[in-house]
Amino acid sequence: MEKIDKNRKRKLRVCVATCNRADYSKLAPIMFGIKGDPDNFELEVVVLGSHLIDDYGNTYRMIEQDDFDITSKLHTIVRGEDEAAMVESVGLALVKLPDVLHRLRPDVLIVHGDRFDALALATAAALMNIRILHVEGGEVSGTIDDSIRHAISKLAHYHACCTRSAEQHLIAMCEDHSRILLAGCPSYDKLLSACGRDDYADVIRNWLGDVKEQDYIVALQHPVTTDIKNSIKIYELMLDALISFNKRTLILFPNIDAGSKEMVRVMRKKGIECHPNFRAVKHVPFDQFIQLVAHAGCMIGNSSCGVREAGAFGTPVINLGTRQTGRETEIVKKYTQPNPKTYKARIELILKMCIEAVSEAVHYNCRILGVGVSTGGRVNPQEGVVLHSTKLIQEWSSVDIRAPISDSLHLPVWVDNDGNCAALAEKKFGHGIGVENFVTIITGTGIGGGIIQHNELIHGSTFCAAELGHIIVSLDGPECMCGSRGCMEAYASGMALQREAKRLHDEDLLVMEGMSLKNEEPVSAAHLISAARWGNSKAEAILRTAGAALGVGIVNILHTVNPSLVILCGVLASYYENPVKQIISQRALSSVQGIKVLTSDLEEPALLGAASMVLDYATRRTY
């Protein structure tokens, strides 16, 4: 008898459970990875939910076509058209899952997203002491999906999330940081390889007939279970609009959520399935669907694909209703270079980086709609000109940014101040969603801001409306880079803190025992904050004064503009949040003391705001 090696490591048995066509597109790359390492992993596949229903395309077949052995098929969907059917489906899944999980005895169960089927999977596994890996937790999208997604995250033991904001949300939910992997969207690898294929014309012809690239529409609208009646009305209006467009349209059937049957009835009542301009289908294989989205003239509906996958290609998207409210967009790639000191070198570098980005976009199959520029200084956005800048940016006054970039790239260019761009980003992607009146303040090298009043960005008669860093908080304060004295920026900006850090360092009063500061290392605001945390009383006093100055300036803003929300952005935002709240409670009128002060959750809000300008102006929205 062959001798067994007792030291041989046992394979990890991983069970992947998939409920529908959408979550399989996310889980498939993970499944291929597990299957490709048979020495360390044993893959079990459980299929349930709408995968097994003929009305939704019997999509379990695509799993078999990908050469995966399905260990178990569970029919868990209770037919019905209301919320009760979804509840009963969860209950049926909970009845059937224990036998399967007990038989398979997996070490880890992998579940994805925010479907009610996934909630049943996570509940059963958690109660059976099976470790759970949750994919794409921590995200925010609106409706009941948020509640289900967060519930699954709390049941899970490990997390593979897509964005830094999702990671922060999981940490805020008290999930162990060491068990959170920032992995990105799992479908992107397959997505980029699929869209790069050269047979897209054949795919388009197969599904839509003889139609040109970018001359057709992809439509995918699901019911919103928290407002079924309104979501069906929106669906009806969407179909009316699509009929009036007189464009070839690929329309997919909605998912299995409550309200889907009524949406299908509306589709059939309007004759969509036999309309010459429409192709109505239950399912399209993911690699072909991606090519169809990538080369479409636009996508319309409320699928997360319109936010994630379509965004990767630059396909214009019309998002309807509340289903994706709060869903993050991502910076696909960021280019960073030191800021040159002269105008000529700066413009040359901007053009070089733009050309590099345009070239790189070809590999992502992205369509370039235009260029958004976020910059320091007072900007005339109508002309694309920087009117004036402080000493922070040399040779940056009376500068036309739009003309050289537009002439070189032959693209439309939009320019605005970085504080205004940050406000636009918050309005579109962040805490400002749905807020009519708010103020954004950037705390970085300098201090800037943006004001949204009645849902409009305020520029002022001379484009100076949100130069919030130059609100004077002391008549005899330190000199500011603008030439005045006592400005909020002169106390609380990164440059101001760096100045004070250097002063303490020159007097040998900065470094505390336990701090490390190399001789050749430049002194920065970060060293001042570090010294304060190590108990340096002089550093603590400087930071108290800075926080108080910023707080007093914000009190003046509250008394002048009276927003309902203040959003702090930038590298110093999280540090200043509590001092600002304290000053507001001490110095502000009682009528504004309840106004919220929040730290932005967005990565690079000024950059996102620049992109927002392009997206909104290109789709005929103006501020």
Coordinates of C-alpha atoms in Angstrom, one line a residue:
M1 CA 0.0 0.0 0.0
E2 CA 1.3 3.4 -0.9
K3 CA 2.6 5.3 2.1
I4 CA 0.7 8.5 2.9
D5 CA 2.7 11.7 3.5
K6 CA 1.4 13.0 6.8
N7 CA 3.1 16.3 6.3
R8 CA 1.3 17.0 3.0
K9 CA -0.9 20.1 3.3
R10 CA -4.6 19.5 3.0
K11 CA -6.4 21.1 0.2
L12 CA -8.7 24.0 1.0
R13 CA -12.2 23.1 0.0
V14 CA -13.9 26.3 -1.4
C15 CA -17.5 26.4 -2.2
V16 CA -18.6 29.1 -4.7
A17 CA -22.4 29.8 -4.7
T18 CA -23.9 31.7 -7.6
C19 CA -27.5 32.9 -7.9
N20 CA -27.9 34.7 -11.2
R21 CA -26.2 35.8 -14.4
A22 CA -24.8 39.1 -12.9
D23 CA -23.0 37.6 -9.9
Y24 CA -21.5 34.8 -12.1
S25 CA -19.7 37.4 -14.2
K26 CA -18.0 38.6 -11.0
L27 CA -17.4 35.1 -9.5
A28 CA -16.2 33.4 -12.7
P29 CA -12.6 34.9 -12.6
I30 CA -12.3 33.7 -9.0
M31 CA -13.6 30.2 -9.9
F32 CA -11.1 30.0 -12.8
G33 CA -8.3 30.9 -10.4
I34 CA -9.3 28.3 -7.9
K35 CA -9.8 25.6 -10.5
G36 CA -6.3 26.5 -11.9
D37 CA -4.6 25.6 -8.7
P38 CA -5.7 22.0 -7.9
D39 CA -2.7 21.3 -5.7
N40 CA -4.1 23.8 -3.1
F41 CA -7.8 24.1 -3.7
E42 CA -10.8 21.9 -4.2
L43 CA -13.7 23.7 -5.9
E44 CA -17.3 23.0 -5.3
V45 CA -20.0 24.9 -7.2
V46 CA -23.5 25.5 -5.9
V47 CA -26.1 27.0 -8.3
L48 CA -29.5 28.4 -7.1
G49 CA -31.9 31.2 -7.7
S50 CA -32.8 32.5 -11.2
H51 CA -30.0 30.5 -12.8
L52 CA -32.4 27.5 -12.9
I53 CA -35.5 29.3 -14.3
D54 CA -36.4 29.1 -18.0
D55 CA -38.0 32.6 -17.9
Y56 CA -34.5 34.0 -17.1
G57 CA -32.6 32.0 -19.7
N58 CA -31.5 28.9 -17.7
T59 CA -28.2 30.6 -17.2
Y60 CA -26.7 27.7 -15.3
R61 CA -25.8 26.4 -18.8
M62 CA -23.1 29.1 -19.2
I63 CA -21.4 27.8 -16.1
E64 CA -21.4 24.3 -17.6
Q65 CA -20.1 25.8 -20.9
D66 CA -17.2 27.3 -18.9
D67 CA -16.3 23.6 -18.0
F68 CA -17.2 23.9 -14.3
D69 CA -18.8 20.8 -12.6
I70 CA -21.9 21.9 -10.7
T71 CA -21.9 20.1 -7.4
S72 CA -25.5 21.0 -6.5
K73 CA -28.5 22.7 -8.1
L74 CA -31.1 24.1 -5.7
H75 CA -34.5 25.4 -6.9
T76 CA -35.1 28.2 -4.5
I77 CA -37.3 30.7 -6.3
V78 CA -41.0 30.9 -5.2
R79 CA -43.0 32.3 -8.1
G80 CA -44.8 35.5 -7.4
E81 CA -44.9 39.2 -8.2
D82 CA -44.6 40.8 -4.8
E83 CA -42.2 41.2 -1.9
A84 CA -43.7 38.2 -0.1
A85 CA -42.4 35.9 -2.9
M86 CA -38.8 37.2 -2.3
V87 CA -39.2 36.4 1.5
E88 CA -40.5 33.0 0.7
S89 CA -37.6 32.3 -1.6
V90 CA -35.2 33.2 1.1
G91 CA -37.0 30.8 3.4
L92 CA -37.0 28.0 0.9
A93 CA -33.3 28.5 0.3
L94 CA -32.7 28.3 4.1
V95 CA -34.6 25.0 4.2
K96 CA -32.6 23.5 1.4
L97 CA -29.1 24.8 2.1
P98 CA -28.2 23.1 5.4
D99 CA -28.2 19.6 3.7
V100 CA -26.0 20.8 0.9
L101 CA -23.5 22.6 3.1
H102 CA -23.4 19.7 5.6
R103 CA -22.6 17.3 2.8
L104 CA -20.0 19.5 1.1
R105 CA -18.4 20.7 4.4
P106 CA -16.5 23.6 2.7
D107 CA -13.7 25.4 4.5
V108 CA -14.8 28.7 2.9
L109 CA -18.0 29.8 1.2
I110 CA -17.7 32.6 -1.4
V111 CA -20.8 34.8 -1.9
H112 CA -21.2 37.9 -3.9
G113 CA -23.0 41.2 -3.6
D114 CA -26.4 42.1 -2.4
R115 CA -29.1 39.6 -3.7
F116 CA -31.6 38.1 -1.4
D117 CA -30.4 34.6 -2.4
A118 CA -26.9 35.6 -1.2
L119 CA -28.3 36.7 2.2
A120 CA -29.8 33.2 2.6
L121 CA -26.4 31.6 1.7
A122 CA -24.6 33.8 4.2
T123 CA -27.1 33.2 7.0
A124 CA -27.0 29.4 6.6
A125 CA -23.2 29.3 6.4
A126 CA -22.7 31.6 9.4
L127 CA -25.1 29.5 11.6
M128 CA -23.2 26.4 10.5
N129 CA -19.8 27.9 11.5
I130 CA -18.6 27.9 7.9
R131 CA -16.2 30.7 7.0
I132 CA -17.6 33.2 4.5
L133 CA -15.8 35.4 2.0
H134 CA -17.9 38.3 0.8
V135 CA -17.1 39.8 -2.6
E136 CA -17.9 43.5 -3.3
G137 CA -19.1 44.3 0.2
G138 CA -18.9 47.8 1.7
E139 CA -20.4 49.6 -1.3
V140 CA -23.3 52.0 -1.3
S141 CA -26.0 51.9 -4.0
G142 CA -29.3 52.8 -2.5
T143 CA -32.6 50.9 -1.9
I144 CA -32.9 47.5 -0.1
D145 CA -29.7 46.3 -1.8
D146 CA -27.6 48.4 0.7
S147 CA -29.3 46.7 3.7
I148 CA -28.8 43.2 2.3
R149 CA -25.2 43.9 1.3
H150 CA -24.2 45.3 4.7
A151 CA -26.0 42.4 6.5
I152 CA -24.0 39.9 4.4
S153 CA -20.8 41.8 5.3
K154 CA -21.6 41.5 9.0
L155 CA -22.2 37.7 8.6
A156 CA -18.9 37.3 6.6
H157 CA -15.5 36.6 8.0
Y158 CA -13.4 37.8 5.1
H159 CA -13.9 40.6 2.5
A160 CA -12.7 41.2 -1.0
C161 CA -13.8 44.8 -1.8
C162 CA -13.5 47.0 -4.9
T163 CA -12.6 50.5 -3.8
R164 CA -11.0 52.3 -0.9
S165 CA -14.3 53.9 0.1
A166 CA -15.8 50.4 0.4
E167 CA -12.8 49.3 2.5
Q168 CA -13.4 52.3 4.8
H169 CA -17.1 51.5 5.1
L170 CA -16.2 47.9 6.1
I171 CA -13.8 49.2 8.7
A172 CA -16.5 51.6 10.0
M173 CA -18.7 48.6 10.4
C174 CA -16.0 47.2 12.8
E175 CA -14.8 44.5 10.4
D176 CA -11.2 43.4 11.0
H177 CA -8.9 45.4 8.7
S178 CA -6.5 42.4 8.4
R179 CA -9.3 40.4 6.8
I180 CA -10.2 43.0 4.2
L181 CA -8.6 42.7 0.8
L182 CA -8.8 45.7 -1.6
A183 CA -8.9 43.6 -4.8
G184 CA -10.7 45.8 -7.3
C185 CA -13.7 44.7 -9.4
P186 CA -13.2 40.9 -10.1
S187 CA -14.9 41.1 -13.5
Y188 CA -12.5 43.7 -14.9
D189 CA -9.8 41.2 -16.0
K190 CA -12.4 39.3 -18.1
L191 CA -14.0 42.6 -19.1
L192 CA -10.8 44.1 -20.6
S193 CA -9.8 40.9 -22.4
A194 CA -13.3 40.5 -23.8
C195 CA -13.6 44.1 -25.1
G196 CA -10.2 44.0 -26.7
R197 CA -11.3 41.2 -29.1
D198 CA -11.5 42.1 -32.8
D199 CA -14.7 40.1 -33.5
Y200 CA -17.0 42.7 -32.0
A201 CA -18.6 43.5 -35.4
D202 CA -19.7 39.8 -35.7
V203 CA -21.1 40.0 -32.1
I204 CA -23.1 43.1 -32.9
R205 CA -24.4 41.6 -36.2
N206 CA -25.4 38.4 -34.4
W207 CA -27.5 40.2 -31.8
L208 CA -28.7 43.3 -33.7
G209 CA -28.3 42.6 -37.4
D210 CA -26.8 45.1 -39.8
V211 CA -26.1 48.0 -37.6
K212 CA -23.0 50.2 -37.2
E213 CA -20.9 50.6 -34.1
Q214 CA -22.1 53.3 -31.7
D215 CA -25.4 53.4 -33.7
Y216 CA -27.4 51.3 -31.2
I217 CA -28.6 51.4 -27.6
V218 CA -28.3 48.8 -24.8
A219 CA -31.2 48.9 -22.3
L220 CA -31.3 47.1 -18.9
Q221 CA -33.7 48.2 -16.2
H222 CA -34.6 46.2 -13.0
P223 CA -37.4 46.8 -10.5
V224 CA -36.7 48.8 -7.3
T225 CA -38.2 46.7 -4.6
T226 CA -38.7 49.6 -2.2
D227 CA -40.8 51.5 -4.7
I228 CA -42.2 49.0 -7.2
K229 CA -45.0 51.2 -8.5
N230 CA -42.7 54.1 -9.4
S231 CA -40.0 51.9 -10.9
I232 CA -42.6 50.3 -13.3
K233 CA -43.7 53.8 -14.3
I234 CA -40.1 54.7 -15.0
Y235 CA -39.7 51.5 -17.1
E236 CA -42.8 52.4 -19.1
L237 CA -41.5 55.9 -19.8
M238 CA -38.1 54.5 -20.8
L239 CA -39.7 52.2 -23.3
D240 CA -41.7 55.1 -24.7
A241 CA -38.5 57.1 -25.1
L242 CA -36.7 54.2 -26.7
I243 CA -39.5 53.8 -29.3
S244 CA -39.4 57.5 -30.1
F245 CA -35.6 57.4 -30.6
N246 CA -36.1 55.1 -33.6
K247 CA -32.7 53.4 -32.9
R248 CA -31.8 49.7 -32.9
T249 CA -32.0 48.6 -29.3
L250 CA -30.9 45.5 -27.4
I251 CA -33.1 45.3 -24.3
L252 CA -32.6 42.6 -21.7
F253 CA -35.3 41.2 -19.5
P254 CA -35.3 42.5 -15.9
N255 CA -34.0 40.4 -13.0
I256 CA -36.2 38.3 -10.7
D257 CA -37.0 40.9 -8.1
A258 CA -40.5 41.7 -7.0
G259 CA -42.1 43.8 -9.8
S260 CA -40.3 42.1 -12.7
K261 CA -43.4 40.3 -14.0
E262 CA -45.2 43.6 -14.2
M263 CA -42.3 45.1 -16.1
V264 CA -42.4 42.2 -18.6
R265 CA -46.1 42.8 -19.1
V266 CA -45.5 46.4 -19.8
M267 CA -42.8 45.4 -22.4
R268 CA -45.2 43.0 -24.1
K269 CA -48.1 45.5 -24.0
K270 CA -46.0 47.9 -26.0
G271 CA -45.0 45.2 -28.5
I272 CA -41.3 45.4 -27.8
E273 CA -40.6 41.8 -28.6
C274 CA -42.0 42.1 -32.1
H275 CA -40.9 45.7 -32.7
P276 CA -38.5 46.0 -35.7
N277 CA -36.1 48.2 -33.8
F278 CA -35.8 46.0 -30.7
R279 CA -34.1 42.7 -29.8
A280 CA -35.5 41.6 -26.5
V281 CA -33.4 38.8 -24.8
K282 CA -33.3 37.0 -21.5
H283 CA -29.5 36.5 -21.5
V284 CA -26.4 37.4 -23.4
P285 CA -23.1 35.7 -22.5
F286 CA -20.9 38.0 -20.5
D287 CA -18.0 38.3 -22.9
Q288 CA -20.4 39.2 -25.8
F289 CA -22.5 41.5 -23.6
I290 CA -19.3 43.4 -22.7
Q291 CA -18.5 43.9 -26.4
L292 CA -22.0 45.1 -27.0
V293 CA -21.8 47.6 -24.2
A294 CA -18.3 48.8 -25.2
H295 CA -19.3 49.6 -28.7
A296 CA -22.9 51.0 -28.0
G297 CA -23.9 54.6 -28.7
C298 CA -25.2 54.6 -25.1
M299 CA -26.6 52.4 -22.3
I300 CA -29.8 53.2 -20.4
G301 CA -31.4 51.7 -17.3
N302 CA -30.4 51.2 -13.7
S303 CA -28.0 48.2 -13.8
S304 CA -24.7 48.5 -11.9
C305 CA -23.1 47.6 -15.2
G306 CA -23.8 51.1 -16.3
V307 CA -21.7 52.5 -13.5
R308 CA -18.9 49.9 -13.4
E309 CA -18.3 48.1 -16.7
A310 CA -19.7 50.8 -19.1
G311 CA -17.7 53.4 -17.3
A312 CA -14.5 51.5 -18.0
F313 CA -15.1 51.9 -21.8
G314 CA -16.4 55.5 -21.7
T315 CA -19.8 54.4 -23.0
P316 CA -22.3 57.2 -22.2
V317 CA -24.9 56.0 -19.7
I318 CA -28.3 57.3 -18.7
N319 CA -29.0 56.1 -15.2
L320 CA -32.7 56.0 -14.2
G321 CA -34.2 56.1 -10.7
T322 CA -32.6 55.5 -7.4
R323 CA -31.2 51.9 -7.7
Q324 CA -27.6 53.0 -8.1
T325 CA -27.7 56.1 -6.0
G326 CA -24.4 56.4 -4.2
R327 CA -22.6 53.8 -6.3
E328 CA -19.0 54.8 -6.7
T329 CA -17.2 55.5 -9.9
E330 CA -13.5 54.8 -10.1
I331 CA -10.4 56.6 -11.3
V332 CA -9.1 54.0 -13.8
K333 CA -5.6 55.4 -13.9
K334 CA -3.8 58.4 -12.4
Y335 CA -0.7 60.1 -13.7
T336 CA 1.4 62.1 -11.2
Q337 CA 4.3 64.5 -11.9
P338 CA 5.9 67.3 -9.9
N339 CA 4.5 70.8 -10.7
P340 CA 7.0 72.8 -12.8
K341 CA 7.7 76.4 -11.8
T342 CA 7.2 78.1 -15.1
Y343 CA 4.1 78.5 -17.3
K344 CA 5.8 77.0 -20.4
A345 CA 7.0 73.9 -18.7
R346 CA 3.7 73.4 -16.9
I347 CA 1.6 73.6 -20.1
E348 CA 4.1 71.3 -21.9
L349 CA 3.8 68.7 -19.1
I350 CA 0.0 68.9 -19.1
L351 CA -0.1 68.3 -22.8
K352 CA 2.4 65.4 -22.5
M353 CA 0.3 63.7 -19.8
C354 CA -3.0 64.3 -21.7
I355 CA -1.5 62.7 -24.8
E356 CA -0.2 59.8 -22.7
A357 CA -3.7 59.3 -21.2
V358 CA -5.4 59.4 -24.6
S359 CA -3.0 56.8 -25.9
E360 CA -3.5 54.6 -22.8
A361 CA -7.3 54.9 -23.2
V362 CA -7.1 53.0 -26.5
H363 CA -6.0 49.9 -24.5
Y364 CA -9.0 50.3 -22.2
N365 CA -11.2 50.8 -25.2
C366 CA -12.3 54.1 -23.6
R367 CA -14.0 56.9 -25.5
I368 CA -12.6 60.3 -24.7
L369 CA -15.5 62.8 -24.3
G370 CA -13.3 65.8 -23.4
V371 CA -10.8 67.1 -20.9
G372 CA -11.6 68.5 -17.4
V373 CA -9.0 70.7 -15.7
S374 CA -9.1 71.4 -11.9
T375 CA -6.6 74.0 -10.9
G376 CA -5.7 76.4 -8.1
G377 CA -6.3 80.1 -8.6
R378 CA -9.3 82.2 -9.6
V379 CA -10.8 80.8 -12.8
N380 CA -13.1 82.1 -15.4
P381 CA -14.7 78.8 -16.5
Q382 CA -16.6 80.4 -19.4
E383 CA -13.3 81.3 -21.1
G384 CA -11.1 78.5 -19.6
V385 CA -8.7 81.1 -18.2
V386 CA -6.9 81.3 -14.8
L387 CA -7.4 85.0 -13.9
H388 CA -5.2 85.2 -10.9
S389 CA -3.2 82.9 -8.5
T390 CA -1.4 83.5 -5.3
K391 CA 2.3 82.9 -4.8
L392 CA 1.6 79.2 -4.3
I393 CA 1.6 78.7 -8.1
Q394 CA 4.1 80.8 -9.9
E395 CA 3.4 82.2 -13.4
W396 CA -0.3 81.2 -13.2
S397 CA -2.2 84.5 -13.7
S398 CA -4.0 85.5 -17.0
V399 CA -3.3 82.0 -18.3
D400 CA -5.4 80.5 -21.1
I401 CA -5.5 76.7 -20.3
R402 CA -8.3 75.7 -22.7
A403 CA -6.9 76.9 -26.0
P404 CA -3.5 75.0 -26.0
I405 CA -5.1 71.7 -24.8
S406 CA -8.0 71.9 -27.1
D407 CA -5.9 72.8 -30.1
S408 CA -3.4 70.0 -29.4
L409 CA -5.9 67.2 -28.6
H410 CA -8.9 68.4 -30.8
L411 CA -11.2 67.8 -27.8
P412 CA -13.5 70.1 -25.8
V413 CA -11.9 71.4 -22.6
W414 CA -13.5 72.6 -19.3
V415 CA -11.6 74.4 -16.6
D416 CA -12.5 75.4 -13.1
N417 CA -11.1 76.1 -9.7
D418 CA -10.2 73.0 -7.6
G419 CA -12.5 73.9 -4.8
N420 CA -15.4 74.3 -7.2
C421 CA -14.5 70.9 -8.8
A422 CA -14.5 69.3 -5.3
A423 CA -18.0 70.6 -4.8
L424 CA -19.2 69.2 -8.1
A425 CA -17.7 65.8 -7.2
E426 CA -19.5 65.8 -3.8
K427 CA -22.7 66.8 -5.6
K428 CA -22.4 63.9 -8.1
F429 CA -20.6 61.2 -6.1
G430 CA -20.3 62.1 -2.4
H431 CA -22.1 63.5 0.6
G432 CA -23.7 66.2 -1.5
I433 CA -26.0 63.8 -3.4
G434 CA -29.5 65.1 -3.0
V435 CA -28.4 68.1 -0.8
E436 CA -29.7 71.4 -2.2
N437 CA -27.3 73.8 -0.3
F438 CA -23.8 72.8 0.9
V439 CA -20.2 74.1 1.1
T440 CA -17.1 72.1 0.4
I441 CA -13.7 73.2 1.9
I442 CA -10.4 71.8 0.6
T443 CA -7.7 71.7 3.3
G444 CA -4.4 71.0 1.6
T445 CA -1.3 73.0 0.5
G446 CA -3.7 76.0 0.5
I447 CA -7.3 76.3 1.4
G448 CA -10.1 76.6 -1.1
G449 CA -13.8 75.7 -1.5
G450 CA -16.9 75.5 -3.5
I451 CA -20.5 76.6 -2.8
I452 CA -23.6 74.8 -4.0
Q453 CA -26.8 76.9 -3.6
H454 CA -30.2 75.7 -4.8
N455 CA -28.3 72.8 -6.6
E456 CA -26.2 75.3 -8.5
L457 CA -22.5 76.0 -8.3
I458 CA -21.9 79.6 -7.4
H459 CA -19.0 81.5 -9.1
G460 CA -19.8 85.1 -8.3
S461 CA -19.6 88.2 -10.5
T462 CA -15.8 88.1 -10.7
F463 CA -15.4 84.3 -10.1
C464 CA -14.3 84.9 -6.6
A465 CA -17.3 83.5 -4.7
A466 CA -15.6 80.5 -3.0
E467 CA -12.1 81.9 -2.2
L468 CA -12.9 80.6 1.3
G469 CA -9.2 80.3 2.3
H470 CA -9.0 84.1 2.2
I471 CA -11.7 84.8 4.7
I472 CA -9.9 87.0 7.3
V473 CA -10.2 85.6 10.8
S474 CA -7.7 87.9 12.5
L475 CA -6.7 91.5 11.7
D476 CA -3.1 91.1 12.8
G477 CA -2.5 87.5 11.9
P478 CA 0.4 86.0 9.9
E479 CA 1.0 87.0 6.3
C480 CA -0.9 85.0 3.7
M481 CA 0.3 84.0 0.2
C482 CA -2.3 86.4 -1.2
G483 CA -0.5 89.4 0.3
S484 CA -3.0 90.0 3.1
R485 CA -2.8 89.0 6.7
G486 CA -4.8 86.9 9.0
C487 CA -6.5 84.7 6.3
M488 CA -7.8 81.3 7.2
E489 CA -5.2 79.9 4.8
A490 CA -2.4 81.6 6.7
Y491 CA -3.3 79.6 9.8
A492 CA -4.7 76.3 8.7
S493 CA -3.2 75.3 5.3
G494 CA -0.5 72.8 4.8
M495 CA 1.9 75.6 3.9
A496 CA 1.1 77.4 7.2
L497 CA 1.6 74.3 9.3
Q498 CA 4.9 73.5 7.4
R499 CA 6.1 77.1 8.2
E500 CA 5.4 76.6 11.9
A501 CA 7.0 73.1 11.8
K502 CA 10.2 74.6 10.3
R503 CA 10.2 77.3 12.9
L504 CA 10.0 74.8 15.8
H505 CA 12.6 72.6 14.1
D506 CA 15.0 75.5 13.7
E507 CA 14.6 76.2 17.4
D508 CA 15.1 72.4 18.2
L509 CA 11.6 72.3 19.6
L510 CA 9.9 70.0 17.1
V511 CA 11.3 66.4 17.5
M512 CA 10.2 64.4 20.4
E513 CA 11.6 61.2 21.8
G514 CA 10.4 58.3 19.7
M515 CA 10.0 60.5 16.5
S516 CA 12.3 60.0 13.5
L517 CA 13.4 62.8 11.3
K518 CA 16.3 62.3 9.0
N519 CA 18.7 65.2 8.4
E520 CA 18.1 65.4 4.7
E521 CA 14.3 64.9 5.1
P522 CA 12.3 68.1 4.5
V523 CA 10.2 69.3 7.4
S524 CA 6.4 69.1 6.7
A525 CA 3.0 69.6 8.3
A526 CA 3.0 65.8 8.9
H527 CA 5.9 66.2 11.3
L528 CA 4.0 68.9 13.2
I529 CA 1.0 66.6 13.6
S530 CA 3.3 63.7 14.6
A531 CA 5.0 65.8 17.2
A532 CA 1.6 66.8 18.7
R533 CA 0.6 63.2 18.9
W534 CA 3.9 62.5 20.8
G535 CA 2.9 65.1 23.3
N536 CA 4.8 68.2 22.0
S537 CA 2.9 71.0 23.7
K538 CA 4.1 73.7 21.3
A539 CA 2.9 71.7 18.3
E540 CA -0.4 71.0 20.0
A541 CA -0.9 74.8 20.6
I542 CA -0.2 75.5 16.9
L543 CA -2.7 72.9 15.8
R544 CA -5.3 74.2 18.2
T545 CA -4.9 77.7 16.8
A546 CA -5.1 76.4 13.2
G547 CA -8.2 74.4 14.0
A548 CA -9.8 77.4 15.8
A549 CA -9.0 79.7 12.8
L550 CA -10.5 77.2 10.4
G551 CA -13.5 76.8 12.7
V552 CA -14.0 80.6 13.0
G553 CA -13.8 81.0 9.2
I554 CA -16.4 78.2 8.7
V555 CA -18.7 79.9 11.3
N556 CA -18.5 83.1 9.1
I557 CA -19.5 80.9 6.1
L558 CA -22.5 79.4 8.1
H559 CA -23.7 82.9 9.0
T560 CA -23.3 84.2 5.4
V561 CA -24.4 81.4 3.2
N562 CA -26.4 79.2 5.7
P563 CA -25.7 75.8 4.0
S564 CA -27.2 72.6 5.4
L565 CA -23.9 70.7 5.2
V566 CA -20.2 71.5 5.3
I567 CA -17.9 68.9 3.7
L568 CA -14.2 68.9 4.5
C569 CA -11.8 67.6 1.8
G570 CA -8.1 67.2 1.4
V571 CA -5.2 65.6 3.4
L572 CA -5.9 67.6 6.6
A573 CA -9.7 67.1 6.5
S574 CA -10.0 64.3 9.0
Y575 CA -7.7 66.1 11.5
Y576 CA -9.8 69.3 11.4
E577 CA -13.3 67.8 11.6
N578 CA -13.6 67.7 15.5
P579 CA -11.9 71.1 16.1
V580 CA -14.2 72.7 13.6
K581 CA -17.3 71.1 15.2
Q582 CA -16.1 72.3 18.6
I583 CA -15.7 75.9 17.4
I584 CA -19.1 75.9 15.7
S585 CA -20.7 74.7 19.0
Q586 CA -18.9 77.5 20.9
R587 CA -19.1 80.5 18.5
A588 CA -21.9 80.0 16.0
L589 CA -25.5 81.2 16.4
S590 CA -27.8 78.6 17.8
S591 CA -29.7 78.4 14.5
V592 CA -26.7 77.0 12.7
Q593 CA -25.1 74.9 15.4
G594 CA -26.9 71.8 14.2
I595 CA -25.5 72.0 10.7
K596 CA -23.6 68.8 9.8
V597 CA -19.8 68.8 9.2
L598 CA -18.5 65.7 7.4
T599 CA -15.2 64.5 6.0
S600 CA -15.3 63.6 2.4
D601 CA -15.3 59.9 1.5
L602 CA -14.0 60.6 -2.0
E603 CA -10.6 59.8 -3.3
E604 CA -9.2 62.9 -5.2
P605 CA -12.5 64.9 -5.2
A606 CA -11.0 67.7 -7.3
L607 CA -10.1 65.2 -10.0
L608 CA -13.5 63.6 -9.9
G609 CA -15.0 67.0 -10.2
A610 CA -13.0 67.8 -13.3
A611 CA -14.3 64.5 -14.8
S612 CA -17.8 65.5 -13.6
M613 CA -17.7 68.7 -15.7
V614 CA -16.9 66.8 -18.8
L615 CA -19.7 64.2 -18.2
D616 CA -22.3 66.8 -17.3
Y617 CA -21.5 69.4 -20.0
A618 CA -21.1 66.6 -22.6
T619 CA -24.6 65.4 -21.8
R620 CA -26.0 69.0 -22.0
R621 CA -26.2 69.7 -18.2
T622 CA -24.8 73.1 -17.2
Y623 CA -24.1 74.7 -13.8

